[in-house]
CSV table of C-alpha atoms in Angstrom, one decimal:
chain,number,residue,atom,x,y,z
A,1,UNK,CA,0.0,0.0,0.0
A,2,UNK,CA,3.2,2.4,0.2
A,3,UNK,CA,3.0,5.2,-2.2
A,4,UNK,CA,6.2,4.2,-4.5
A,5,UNK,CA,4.2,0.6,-4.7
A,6,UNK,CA,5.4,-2.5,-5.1
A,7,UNK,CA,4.4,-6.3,-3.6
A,8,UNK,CA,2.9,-6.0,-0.4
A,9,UNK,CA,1.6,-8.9,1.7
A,10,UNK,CA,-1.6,-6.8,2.7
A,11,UNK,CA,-1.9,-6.3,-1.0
A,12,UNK,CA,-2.3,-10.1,-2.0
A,13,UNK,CA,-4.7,-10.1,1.3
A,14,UNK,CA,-6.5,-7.9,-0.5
A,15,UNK,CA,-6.3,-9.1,-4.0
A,16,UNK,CA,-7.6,-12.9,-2.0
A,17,UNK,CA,-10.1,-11.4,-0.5
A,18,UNK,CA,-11.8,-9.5,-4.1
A,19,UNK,CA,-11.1,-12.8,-5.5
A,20,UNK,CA,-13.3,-14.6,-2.9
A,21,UNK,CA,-16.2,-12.1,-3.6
A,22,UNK,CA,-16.2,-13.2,-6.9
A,23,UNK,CA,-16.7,-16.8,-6.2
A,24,UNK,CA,-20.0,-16.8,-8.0
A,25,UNK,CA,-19.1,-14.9,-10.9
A,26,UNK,CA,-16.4,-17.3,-11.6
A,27,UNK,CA,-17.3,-20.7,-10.8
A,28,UNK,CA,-19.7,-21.4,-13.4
A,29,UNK,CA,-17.1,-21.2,-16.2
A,30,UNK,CA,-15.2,-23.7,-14.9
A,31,UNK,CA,-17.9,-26.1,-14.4
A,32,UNK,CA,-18.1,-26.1,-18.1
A,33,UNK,CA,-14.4,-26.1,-18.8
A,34,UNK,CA,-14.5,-29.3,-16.5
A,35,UNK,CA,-17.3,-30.7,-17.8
A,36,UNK,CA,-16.2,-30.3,-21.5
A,37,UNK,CA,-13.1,-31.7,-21.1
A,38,UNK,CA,-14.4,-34.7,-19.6
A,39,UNK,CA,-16.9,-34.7,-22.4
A,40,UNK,CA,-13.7,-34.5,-25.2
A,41,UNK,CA,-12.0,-37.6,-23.3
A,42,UNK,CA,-9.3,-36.1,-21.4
A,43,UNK,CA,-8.6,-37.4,-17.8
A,44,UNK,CA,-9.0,-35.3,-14.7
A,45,UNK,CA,-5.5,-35.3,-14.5
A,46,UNK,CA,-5.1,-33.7,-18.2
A,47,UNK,CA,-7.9,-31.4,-17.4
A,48,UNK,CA,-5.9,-29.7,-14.4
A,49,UNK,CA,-2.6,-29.4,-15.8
A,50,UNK,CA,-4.1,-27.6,-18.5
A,51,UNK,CA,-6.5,-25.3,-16.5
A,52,UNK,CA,-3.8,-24.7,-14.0
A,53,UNK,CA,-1.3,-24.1,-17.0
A,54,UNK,CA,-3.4,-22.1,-19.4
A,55,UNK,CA,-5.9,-21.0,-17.1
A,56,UNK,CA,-7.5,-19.1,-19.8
A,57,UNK,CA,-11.0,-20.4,-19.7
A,58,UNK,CA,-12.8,-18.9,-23.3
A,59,UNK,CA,-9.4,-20.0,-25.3
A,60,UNK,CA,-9.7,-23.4,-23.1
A,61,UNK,CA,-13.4,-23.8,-24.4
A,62,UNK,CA,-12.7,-23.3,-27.8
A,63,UNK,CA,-9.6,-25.8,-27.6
A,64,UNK,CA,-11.5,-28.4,-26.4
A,65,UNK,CA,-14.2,-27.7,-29.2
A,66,UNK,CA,-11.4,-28.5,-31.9
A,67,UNK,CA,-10.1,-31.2,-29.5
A,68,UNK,CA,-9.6,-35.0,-31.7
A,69,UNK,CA,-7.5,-38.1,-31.6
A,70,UNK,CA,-4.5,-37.3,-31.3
A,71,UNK,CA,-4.6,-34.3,-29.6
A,72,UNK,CA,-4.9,-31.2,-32.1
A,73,UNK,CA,-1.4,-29.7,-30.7
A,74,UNK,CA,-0.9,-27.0,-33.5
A,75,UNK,CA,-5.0,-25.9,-33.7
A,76,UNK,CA,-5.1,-25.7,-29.4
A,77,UNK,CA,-1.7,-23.5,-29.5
A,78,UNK,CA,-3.1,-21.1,-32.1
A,79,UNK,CA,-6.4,-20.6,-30.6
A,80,UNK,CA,-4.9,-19.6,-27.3
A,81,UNK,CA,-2.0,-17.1,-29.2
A,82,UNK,CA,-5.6,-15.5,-30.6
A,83,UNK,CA,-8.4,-16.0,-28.4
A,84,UNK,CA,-5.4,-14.6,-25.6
A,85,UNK,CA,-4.1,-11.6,-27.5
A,86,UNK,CA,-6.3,-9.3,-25.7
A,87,UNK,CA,-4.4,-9.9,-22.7
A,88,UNK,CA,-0.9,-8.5,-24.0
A,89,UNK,CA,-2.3,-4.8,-23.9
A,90,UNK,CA,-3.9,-5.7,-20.1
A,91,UNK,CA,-0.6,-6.7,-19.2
A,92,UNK,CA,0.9,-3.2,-20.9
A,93,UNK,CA,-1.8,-1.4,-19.1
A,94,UNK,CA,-0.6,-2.7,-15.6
A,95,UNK,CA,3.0,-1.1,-16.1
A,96,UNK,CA,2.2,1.5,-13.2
A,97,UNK,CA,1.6,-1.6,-11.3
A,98,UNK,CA,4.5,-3.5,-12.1
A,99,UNK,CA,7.1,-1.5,-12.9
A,100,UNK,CA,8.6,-1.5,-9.5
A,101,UNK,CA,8.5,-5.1,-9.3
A,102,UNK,CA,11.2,-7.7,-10.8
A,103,UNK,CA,11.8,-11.0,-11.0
A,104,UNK,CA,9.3,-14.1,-10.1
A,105,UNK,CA,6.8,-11.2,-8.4
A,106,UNK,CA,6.9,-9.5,-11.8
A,107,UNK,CA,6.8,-12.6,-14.4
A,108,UNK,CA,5.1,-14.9,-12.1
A,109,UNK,CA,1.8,-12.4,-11.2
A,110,UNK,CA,2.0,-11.7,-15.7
A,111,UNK,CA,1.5,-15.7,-15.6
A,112,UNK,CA,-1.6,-16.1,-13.8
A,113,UNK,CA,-3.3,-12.8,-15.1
A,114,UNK,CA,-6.7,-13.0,-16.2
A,115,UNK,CA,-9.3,-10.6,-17.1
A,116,UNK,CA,-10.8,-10.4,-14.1
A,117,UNK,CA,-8.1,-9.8,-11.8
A,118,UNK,CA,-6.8,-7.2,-14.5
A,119,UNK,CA,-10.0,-5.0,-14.1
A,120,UNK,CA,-9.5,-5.4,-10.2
A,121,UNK,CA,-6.4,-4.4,-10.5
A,122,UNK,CA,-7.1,-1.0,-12.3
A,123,UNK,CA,-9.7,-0.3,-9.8
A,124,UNK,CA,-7.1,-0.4,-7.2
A,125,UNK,CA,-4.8,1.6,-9.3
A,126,UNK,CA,-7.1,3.9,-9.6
A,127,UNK,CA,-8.0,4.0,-6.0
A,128,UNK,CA,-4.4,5.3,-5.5
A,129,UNK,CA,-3.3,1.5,-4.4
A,130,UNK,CA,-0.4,0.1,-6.6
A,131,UNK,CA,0.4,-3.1,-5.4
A,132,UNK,CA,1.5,-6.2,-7.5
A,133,UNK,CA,0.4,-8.1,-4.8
A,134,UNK,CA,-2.9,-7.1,-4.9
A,135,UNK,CA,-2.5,-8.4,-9.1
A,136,UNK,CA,-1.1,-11.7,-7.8
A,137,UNK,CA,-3.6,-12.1,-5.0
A,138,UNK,CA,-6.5,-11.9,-6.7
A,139,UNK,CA,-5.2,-13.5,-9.6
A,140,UNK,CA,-3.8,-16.8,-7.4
A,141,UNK,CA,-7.3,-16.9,-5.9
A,142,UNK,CA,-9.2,-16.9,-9.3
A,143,UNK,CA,-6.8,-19.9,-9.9
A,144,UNK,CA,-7.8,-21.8,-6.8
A,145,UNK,CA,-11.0,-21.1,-7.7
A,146,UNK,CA,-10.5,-22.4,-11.4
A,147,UNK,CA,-8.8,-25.6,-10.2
A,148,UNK,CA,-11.6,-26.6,-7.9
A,149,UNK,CA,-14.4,-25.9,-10.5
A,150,UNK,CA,-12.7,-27.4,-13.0
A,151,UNK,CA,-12.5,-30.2,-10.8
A,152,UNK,CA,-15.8,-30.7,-9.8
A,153,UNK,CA,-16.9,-30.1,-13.4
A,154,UNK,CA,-14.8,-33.0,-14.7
A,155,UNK,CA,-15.7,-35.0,-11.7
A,156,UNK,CA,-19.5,-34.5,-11.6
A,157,UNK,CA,-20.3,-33.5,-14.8
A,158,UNK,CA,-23.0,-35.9,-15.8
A,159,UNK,CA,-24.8,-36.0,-12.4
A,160,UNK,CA,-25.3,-31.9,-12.4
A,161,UNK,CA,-26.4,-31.8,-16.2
A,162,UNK,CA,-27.2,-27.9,-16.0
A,163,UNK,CA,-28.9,-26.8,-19.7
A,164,UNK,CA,-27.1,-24.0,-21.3
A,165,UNK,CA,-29.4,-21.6,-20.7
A,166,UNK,CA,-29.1,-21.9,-16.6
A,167,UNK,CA,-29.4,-18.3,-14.8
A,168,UNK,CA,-26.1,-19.6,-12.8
A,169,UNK,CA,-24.3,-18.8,-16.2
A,170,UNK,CA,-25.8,-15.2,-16.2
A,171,UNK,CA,-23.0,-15.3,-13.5
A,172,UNK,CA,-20.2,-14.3,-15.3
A,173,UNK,CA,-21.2,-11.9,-17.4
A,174,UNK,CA,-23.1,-10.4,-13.9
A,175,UNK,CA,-19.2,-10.5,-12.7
A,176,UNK,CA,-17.8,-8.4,-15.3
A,177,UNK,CA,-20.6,-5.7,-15.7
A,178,UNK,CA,-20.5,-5.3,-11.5
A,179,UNK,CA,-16.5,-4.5,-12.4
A,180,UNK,CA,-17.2,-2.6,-15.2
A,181,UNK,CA,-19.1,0.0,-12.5
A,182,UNK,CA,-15.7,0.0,-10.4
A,183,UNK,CA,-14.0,1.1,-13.8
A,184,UNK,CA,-16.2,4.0,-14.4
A,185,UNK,CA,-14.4,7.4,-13.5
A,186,UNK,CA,-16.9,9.5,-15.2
A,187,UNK,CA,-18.6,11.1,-17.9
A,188,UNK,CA,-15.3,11.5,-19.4
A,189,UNK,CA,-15.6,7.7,-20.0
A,190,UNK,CA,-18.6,7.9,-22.1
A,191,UNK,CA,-17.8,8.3,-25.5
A,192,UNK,CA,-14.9,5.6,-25.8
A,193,UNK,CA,-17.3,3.0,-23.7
A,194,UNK,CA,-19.6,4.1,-26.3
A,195,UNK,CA,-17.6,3.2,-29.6
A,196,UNK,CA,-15.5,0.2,-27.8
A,197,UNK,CA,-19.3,-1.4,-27.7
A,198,UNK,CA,-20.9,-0.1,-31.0
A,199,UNK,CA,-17.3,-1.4,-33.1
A,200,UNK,CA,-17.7,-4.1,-31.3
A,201,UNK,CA,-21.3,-5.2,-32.1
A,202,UNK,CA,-20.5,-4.3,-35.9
A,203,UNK,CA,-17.4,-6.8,-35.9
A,204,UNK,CA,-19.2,-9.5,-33.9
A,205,UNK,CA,-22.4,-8.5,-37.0
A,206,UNK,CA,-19.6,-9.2,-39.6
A,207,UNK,CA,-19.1,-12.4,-38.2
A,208,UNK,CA,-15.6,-11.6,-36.6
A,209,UNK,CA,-15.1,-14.8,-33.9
A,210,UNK,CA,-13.0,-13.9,-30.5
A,211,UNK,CA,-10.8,-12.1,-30.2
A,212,UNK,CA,-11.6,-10.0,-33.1
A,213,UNK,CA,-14.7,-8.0,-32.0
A,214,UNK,CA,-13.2,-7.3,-28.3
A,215,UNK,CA,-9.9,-6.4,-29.6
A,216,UNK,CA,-11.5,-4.0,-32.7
A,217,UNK,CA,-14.1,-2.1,-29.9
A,218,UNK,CA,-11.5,-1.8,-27.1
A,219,UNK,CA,-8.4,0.1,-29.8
A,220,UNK,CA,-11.6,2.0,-31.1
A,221,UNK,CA,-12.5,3.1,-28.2
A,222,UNK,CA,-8.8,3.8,-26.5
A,223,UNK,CA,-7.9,5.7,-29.6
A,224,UNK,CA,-10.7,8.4,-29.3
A,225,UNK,CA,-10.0,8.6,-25.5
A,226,UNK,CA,-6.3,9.4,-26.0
A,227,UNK,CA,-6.9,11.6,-29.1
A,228,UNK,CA,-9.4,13.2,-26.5
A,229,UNK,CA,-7.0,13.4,-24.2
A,230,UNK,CA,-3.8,14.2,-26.1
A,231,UNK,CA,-5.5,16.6,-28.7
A,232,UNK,CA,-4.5,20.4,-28.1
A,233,UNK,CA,-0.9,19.0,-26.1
A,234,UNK,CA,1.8,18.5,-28.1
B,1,UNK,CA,-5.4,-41.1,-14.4
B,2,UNK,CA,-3.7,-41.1,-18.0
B,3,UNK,CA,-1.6,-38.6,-19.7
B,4,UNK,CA,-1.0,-38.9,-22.9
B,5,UNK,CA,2.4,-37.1,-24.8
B,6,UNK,CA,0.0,-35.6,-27.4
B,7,UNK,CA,-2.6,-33.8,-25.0
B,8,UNK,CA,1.0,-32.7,-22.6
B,9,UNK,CA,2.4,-31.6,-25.6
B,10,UNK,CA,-1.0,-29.8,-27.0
B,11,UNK,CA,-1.1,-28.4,-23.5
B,12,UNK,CA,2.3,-27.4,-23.1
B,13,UNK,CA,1.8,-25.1,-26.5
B,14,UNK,CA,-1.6,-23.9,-25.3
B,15,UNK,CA,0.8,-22.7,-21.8
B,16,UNK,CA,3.1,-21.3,-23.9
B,17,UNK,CA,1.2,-19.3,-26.6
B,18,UNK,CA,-1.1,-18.1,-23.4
B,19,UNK,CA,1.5,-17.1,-21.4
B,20,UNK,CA,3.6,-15.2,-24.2
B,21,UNK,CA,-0.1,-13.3,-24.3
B,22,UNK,CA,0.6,-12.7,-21.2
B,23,UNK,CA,4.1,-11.2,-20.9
B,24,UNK,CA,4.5,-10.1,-24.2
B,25,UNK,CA,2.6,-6.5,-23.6
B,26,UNK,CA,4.2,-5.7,-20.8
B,27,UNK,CA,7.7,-7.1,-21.9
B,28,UNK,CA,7.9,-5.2,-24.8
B,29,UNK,CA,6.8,-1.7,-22.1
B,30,UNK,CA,9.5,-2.7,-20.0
B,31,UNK,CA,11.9,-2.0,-22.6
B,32,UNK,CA,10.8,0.7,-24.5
B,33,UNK,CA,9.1,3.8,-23.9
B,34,UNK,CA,5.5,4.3,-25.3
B,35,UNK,CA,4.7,7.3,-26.9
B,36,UNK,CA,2.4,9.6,-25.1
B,37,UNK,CA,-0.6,9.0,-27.1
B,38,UNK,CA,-0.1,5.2,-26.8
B,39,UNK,CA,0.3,5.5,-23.0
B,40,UNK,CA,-3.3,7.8,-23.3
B,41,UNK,CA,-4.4,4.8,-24.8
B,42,UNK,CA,-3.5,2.5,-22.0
B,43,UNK,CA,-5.4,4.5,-19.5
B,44,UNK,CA,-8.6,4.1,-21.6
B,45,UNK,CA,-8.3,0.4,-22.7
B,46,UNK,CA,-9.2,-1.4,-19.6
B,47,UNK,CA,-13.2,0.1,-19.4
B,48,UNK,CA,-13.6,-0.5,-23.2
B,49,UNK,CA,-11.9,-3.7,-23.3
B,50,UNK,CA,-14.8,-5.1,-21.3
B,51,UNK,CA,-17.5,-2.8,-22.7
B,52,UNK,CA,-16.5,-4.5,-26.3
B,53,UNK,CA,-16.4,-7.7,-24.6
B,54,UNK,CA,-19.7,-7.4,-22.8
B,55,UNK,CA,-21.9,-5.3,-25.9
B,56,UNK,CA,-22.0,-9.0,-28.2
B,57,UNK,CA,-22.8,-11.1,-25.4
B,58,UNK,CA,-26.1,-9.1,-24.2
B,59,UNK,CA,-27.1,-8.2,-28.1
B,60,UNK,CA,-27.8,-11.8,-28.3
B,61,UNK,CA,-29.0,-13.0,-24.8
B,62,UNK,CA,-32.4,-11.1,-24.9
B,63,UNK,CA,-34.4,-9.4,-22.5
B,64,UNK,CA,-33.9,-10.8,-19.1
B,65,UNK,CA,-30.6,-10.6,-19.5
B,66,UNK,CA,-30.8,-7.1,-19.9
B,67,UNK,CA,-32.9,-6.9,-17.4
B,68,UNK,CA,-30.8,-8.1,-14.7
B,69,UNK,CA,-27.7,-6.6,-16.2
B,70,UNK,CA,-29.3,-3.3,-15.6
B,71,UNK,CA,-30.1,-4.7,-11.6
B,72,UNK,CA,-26.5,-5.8,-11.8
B,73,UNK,CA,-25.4,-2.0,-13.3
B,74,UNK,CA,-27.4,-0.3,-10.2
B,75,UNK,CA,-26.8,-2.6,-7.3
B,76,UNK,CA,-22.9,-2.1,-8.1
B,77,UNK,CA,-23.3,1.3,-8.2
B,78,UNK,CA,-25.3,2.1,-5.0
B,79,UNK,CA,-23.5,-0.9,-2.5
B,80,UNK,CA,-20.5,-1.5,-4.5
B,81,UNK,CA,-20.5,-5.0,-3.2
B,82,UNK,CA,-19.3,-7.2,-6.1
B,83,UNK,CA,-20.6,-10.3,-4.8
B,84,UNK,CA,-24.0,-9.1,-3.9
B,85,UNK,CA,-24.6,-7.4,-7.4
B,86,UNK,CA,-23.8,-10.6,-9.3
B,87,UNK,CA,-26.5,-12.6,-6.7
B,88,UNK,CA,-28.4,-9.9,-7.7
B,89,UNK,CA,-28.0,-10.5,-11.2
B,90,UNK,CA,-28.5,-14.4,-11.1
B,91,UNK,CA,-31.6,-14.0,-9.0
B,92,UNK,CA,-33.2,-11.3,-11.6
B,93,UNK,CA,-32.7,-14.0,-14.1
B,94,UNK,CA,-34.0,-16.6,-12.4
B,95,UNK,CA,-37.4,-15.3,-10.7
B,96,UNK,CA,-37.5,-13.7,-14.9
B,97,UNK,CA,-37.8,-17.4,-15.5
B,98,UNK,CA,-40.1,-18.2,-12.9
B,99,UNK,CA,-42.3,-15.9,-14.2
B,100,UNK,CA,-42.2,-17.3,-17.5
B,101,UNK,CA,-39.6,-15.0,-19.7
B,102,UNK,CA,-37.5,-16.4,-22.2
């Protein structure tokens, strides 16, 4: 919590503690992850080295969609190089975070980022808190998390049987609009939300698959904030 | 408990190509210094990164989606309690169907 920042142990306190309020929002993903790969034929062991290694649930999902006999090495890698793209400018949006940081703290907390924990993390930021540990807090408990519901999904899978259109899986959407409020710092915010979502909706209508749509709406809208922003300056 | 050297081997890339997602953004900050318009943009891309990711999903889920994101939107807002506004959020959905909605 110190001013210069850093990697505090209240800080992944913290982070463990947003992580466990999110505990609805993210277990129903990785019921499904679970229960998919058990679907595909992997064994629960395959199933958590590769949630615990890739912990990357959508890019998991869409792996495991493409999954055959032998495994599809080449298609899986290249789906989570795309489908994970959007996380290279998270990570380069965290540098106030972790600049002050090196080493396993640094590289290790970049290894387990995940959206969620990201948008946490700004909020902090934001708040005037720059702590790495707060990134690698709630980013470790999202993991635990993952692991466990993966898990169970793998494990339980046929007995829970819950139809794709279950409210529980409103959950994680739920999760990311209720961070979406603690990103809001004001009308200023407005017009890039505005043309992040309308870009978008016109990729995902040109029938753009992930990453395209989030990654065309969220430059669309970043490049009329800082042109906002920088306009005038210079 | 099997593991097979094609599914390691499938998920050892998947690691890899995830984690390089990962890193790479930052890596390439670390070592060279961004432009103050791309740095602008940094400031702005978390919000819309999930605004872009959100707008598809709720175009195609319908009304009681909507719905509850809204309950979702303004329980946030007024309590700031993240796991209460996605209980919030489920329930909306659920007493929706209940009611007979979509």
């Amino acid at each position: 919590m110190d001013q210069r920042g850093g990697f505090t142990r209240a800080g992944v306190v913290r982070g463990l503690k947003a992580a466990l309020a999110l505990t609805l929002g993210l277990s129903p993903f990785g019921l499904v992850v679970g229960m998919t790969a058990d679907g595909v034929g992997l064994s629960l062991l395959e199933t958590l080295l590769m949630s615990g290694l890739v912990f990357a649930g959508t890019s998991q999902l869409v792996a495991l969609q493409l999954w055959s006999d032998p495994a599809p090495i080449l298609a899986a890698t290249l789906a989570c190089l795309v489908i994970n793209l959007r996380m290279a400018p998270m990570g380069a949006a965290l540098a106030p975070v972790l600049d002050r940081t090196r080493g396993i703290r640094l590289w290790g907390s970049l290894a387990l980022l995940v959206d969620n924990s990201f948008a946490l993390t700004i909020a902090e930021l934001r708040a005037g808190r720059r702590d790495a540990g707060f990134l690698f807090g709630a980013s470790f408990g999202m993991w635990v998390n993952w692991m466990a519901m993966c898990a169970i999904g793998h494990i339980f899978g046929n007995a829970l049987r819950l139809p794709a259109g279950h409210p529980i899986f409103f959950a994680s959407s739920a999760a990311v609009l209720a961070i979406l409020v603690q990103l809001w710092r004001g009308r200023s915010d407005l017009q890039p939300w505005l043309l992040a979502g309308a870009v978008a909706l016109m990729a995902h209508g040109l029938g753009l698959g992930a990453p395209w749509p989030v990654l065309a709406g969220a430059f669309a809208g970043a490049t009329l904030g800082a042109w906002r922003d920088t306009r005038g300056q210079a | 408990m099997t593991l097979r050297w094609d599914v390691l081997a499938a998920i050892i890339g998947m690691a890899l190509a995830s984690y390089l997602c990962r890193a790479g953004g930052y890596a390439v900050l670390r070592v060279t210094r961004p432009p103050p318009f791309v740095q602008a943009m940094l400031q702005h891309l978390p919000g819309c990164i999930f605004v872009a990711f959100l707008a598809p999903i709720f175009l195609q889920s319908g009304w009681p989606a909507a719905a509850a994101g809204a309950v979702v939107l303004l329980v946030q807002a007024r309590l700031r309690r993240l796991a209460l506004s996605i209980l919030a959020g489920v329930g909306t959905i659920w007493l929706l169907r209940l009611a007979g909605a979509p």
